[in-house]
GROMACS .gro file of C-alpha atoms in nm:
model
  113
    1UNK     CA    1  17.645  22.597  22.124
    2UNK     CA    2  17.453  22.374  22.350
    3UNK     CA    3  17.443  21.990  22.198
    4UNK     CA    4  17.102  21.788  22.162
    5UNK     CA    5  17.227  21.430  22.187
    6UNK     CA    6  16.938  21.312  21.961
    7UNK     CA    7  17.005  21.497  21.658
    8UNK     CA    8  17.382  21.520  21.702
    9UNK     CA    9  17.434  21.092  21.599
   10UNK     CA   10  17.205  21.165  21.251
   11UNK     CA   11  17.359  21.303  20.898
   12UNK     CA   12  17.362  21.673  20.956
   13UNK     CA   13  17.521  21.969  20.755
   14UNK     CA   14  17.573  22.322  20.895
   15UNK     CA   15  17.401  22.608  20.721
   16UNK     CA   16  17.502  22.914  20.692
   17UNK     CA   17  17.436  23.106  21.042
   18UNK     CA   18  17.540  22.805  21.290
   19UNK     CA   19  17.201  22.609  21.213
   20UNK     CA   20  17.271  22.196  21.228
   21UNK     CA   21  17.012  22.063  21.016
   22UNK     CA   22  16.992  21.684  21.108
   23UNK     CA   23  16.847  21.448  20.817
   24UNK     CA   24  16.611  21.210  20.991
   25UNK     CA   25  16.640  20.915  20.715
   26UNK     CA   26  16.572  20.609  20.877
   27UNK     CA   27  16.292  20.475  21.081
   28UNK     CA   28  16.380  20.533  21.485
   29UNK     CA   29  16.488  20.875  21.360
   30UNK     CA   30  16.166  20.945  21.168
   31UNK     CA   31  15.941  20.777  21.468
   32UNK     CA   32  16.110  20.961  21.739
   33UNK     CA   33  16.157  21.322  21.595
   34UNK     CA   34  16.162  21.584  21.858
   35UNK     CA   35  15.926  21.382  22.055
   36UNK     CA   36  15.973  21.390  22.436
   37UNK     CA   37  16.265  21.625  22.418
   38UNK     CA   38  16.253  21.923  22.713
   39UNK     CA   39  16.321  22.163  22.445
   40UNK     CA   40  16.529  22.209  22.064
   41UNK     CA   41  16.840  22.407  22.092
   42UNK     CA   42  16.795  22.723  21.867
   43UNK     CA   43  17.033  22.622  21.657
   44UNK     CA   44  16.906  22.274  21.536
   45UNK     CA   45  16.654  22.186  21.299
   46UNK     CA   46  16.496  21.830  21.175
   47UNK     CA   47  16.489  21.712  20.863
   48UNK     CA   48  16.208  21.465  20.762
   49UNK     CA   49  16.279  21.407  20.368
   50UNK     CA   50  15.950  21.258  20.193
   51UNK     CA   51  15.754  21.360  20.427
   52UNK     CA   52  15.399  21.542  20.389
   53UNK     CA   53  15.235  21.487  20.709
   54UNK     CA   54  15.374  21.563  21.049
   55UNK     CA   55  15.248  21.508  21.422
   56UNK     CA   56  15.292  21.695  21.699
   57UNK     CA   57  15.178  21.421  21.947
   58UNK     CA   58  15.421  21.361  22.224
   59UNK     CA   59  15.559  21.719  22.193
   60UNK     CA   60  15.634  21.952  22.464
   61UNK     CA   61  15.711  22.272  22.305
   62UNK     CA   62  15.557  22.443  21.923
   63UNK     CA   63  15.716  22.353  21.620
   64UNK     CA   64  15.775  22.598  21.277
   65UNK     CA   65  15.757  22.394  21.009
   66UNK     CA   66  15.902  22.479  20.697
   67UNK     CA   67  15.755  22.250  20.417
   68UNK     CA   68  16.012  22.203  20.101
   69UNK     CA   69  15.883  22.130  19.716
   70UNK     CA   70  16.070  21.891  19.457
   71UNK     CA   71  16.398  22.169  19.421
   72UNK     CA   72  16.413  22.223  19.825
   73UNK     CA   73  16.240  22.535  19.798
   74UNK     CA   74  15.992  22.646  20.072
   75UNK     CA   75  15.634  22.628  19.959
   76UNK     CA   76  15.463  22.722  20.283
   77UNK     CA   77  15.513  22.789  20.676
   78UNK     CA   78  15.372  22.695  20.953
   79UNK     CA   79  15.431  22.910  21.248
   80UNK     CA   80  15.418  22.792  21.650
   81UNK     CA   81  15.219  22.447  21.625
   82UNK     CA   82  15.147  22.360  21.946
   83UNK     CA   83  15.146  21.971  22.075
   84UNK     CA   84  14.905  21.756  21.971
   85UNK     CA   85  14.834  21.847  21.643
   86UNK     CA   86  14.834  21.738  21.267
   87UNK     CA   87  14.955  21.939  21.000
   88UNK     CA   88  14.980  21.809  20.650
   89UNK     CA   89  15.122  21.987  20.311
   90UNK     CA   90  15.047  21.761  20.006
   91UNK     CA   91  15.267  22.047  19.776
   92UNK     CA   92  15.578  21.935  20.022
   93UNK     CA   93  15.822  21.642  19.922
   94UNK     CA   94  15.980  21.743  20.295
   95UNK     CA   95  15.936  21.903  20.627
   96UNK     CA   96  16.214  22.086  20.833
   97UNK     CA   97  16.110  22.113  21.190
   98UNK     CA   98  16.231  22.401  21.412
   99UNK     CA   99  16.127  22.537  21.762
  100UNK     CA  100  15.881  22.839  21.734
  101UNK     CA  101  15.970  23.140  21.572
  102UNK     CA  102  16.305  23.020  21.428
  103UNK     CA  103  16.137  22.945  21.054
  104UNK     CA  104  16.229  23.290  20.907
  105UNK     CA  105  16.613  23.238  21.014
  106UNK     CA  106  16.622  22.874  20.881
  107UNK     CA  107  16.449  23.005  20.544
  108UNK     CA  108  16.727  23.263  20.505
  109UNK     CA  109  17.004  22.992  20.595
  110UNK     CA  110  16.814  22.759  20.300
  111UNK     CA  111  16.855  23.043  20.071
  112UNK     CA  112  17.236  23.117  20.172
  113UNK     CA  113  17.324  22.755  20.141
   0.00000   0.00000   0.00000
């Protein structure tokens, strides 16, 4: 499994299927994000926890995002954003951030876990 340095110093728990979910709590975490990385590992995810608005700004690859209600359930997807763009989800009490086309394999690891 290839490392991403960012995500590997935040809380993280391993779902089901390999996926490292890192829990971005604090505020460097939350402002940085994904943010100028080259590219996510398929493995990792990011977890923004009260969160209902998300950037893409400073991104350099598209992002599935997998908005979460009260009980951590998905309540909708949003597949390959592209940089530069705002998505918001006012249903959401969190976001889970993956790289493009990797939302249906974190929703099944979610629903395993």
């Amino acid at each position: 499994m290839e490392p991403c340095a960012r995500l590997d110093v935040l809380p993280h728990v391993v779902l089901p299927g390999g996926i490292v979910l890192a829990r971005a709590e604090r505020g460097r975490a939350r402002l940085l994000g994904l943010a100028r990385l080259d590219a996510l590992p398929a493995h990792y995810a990011l977890h923004l926890p009260r969160c209902r608005s998300v950037h893409t700004v400073g991104m350099r690859f598209a992002l599935d995002l997998v908005w979460l209600g009260a009980t951590d359930e998905p309540v909708r997807l949003d597949r390959a954003v592209p940089p530069r763009r705002l998505r918001t989800c006012l249903a959401a009490r969190s976001v889970v951030e993956v790289g493009a086309g990797r939302a249906a394999a974190l929703v099944e690891a979610l629903a395993r876990a």
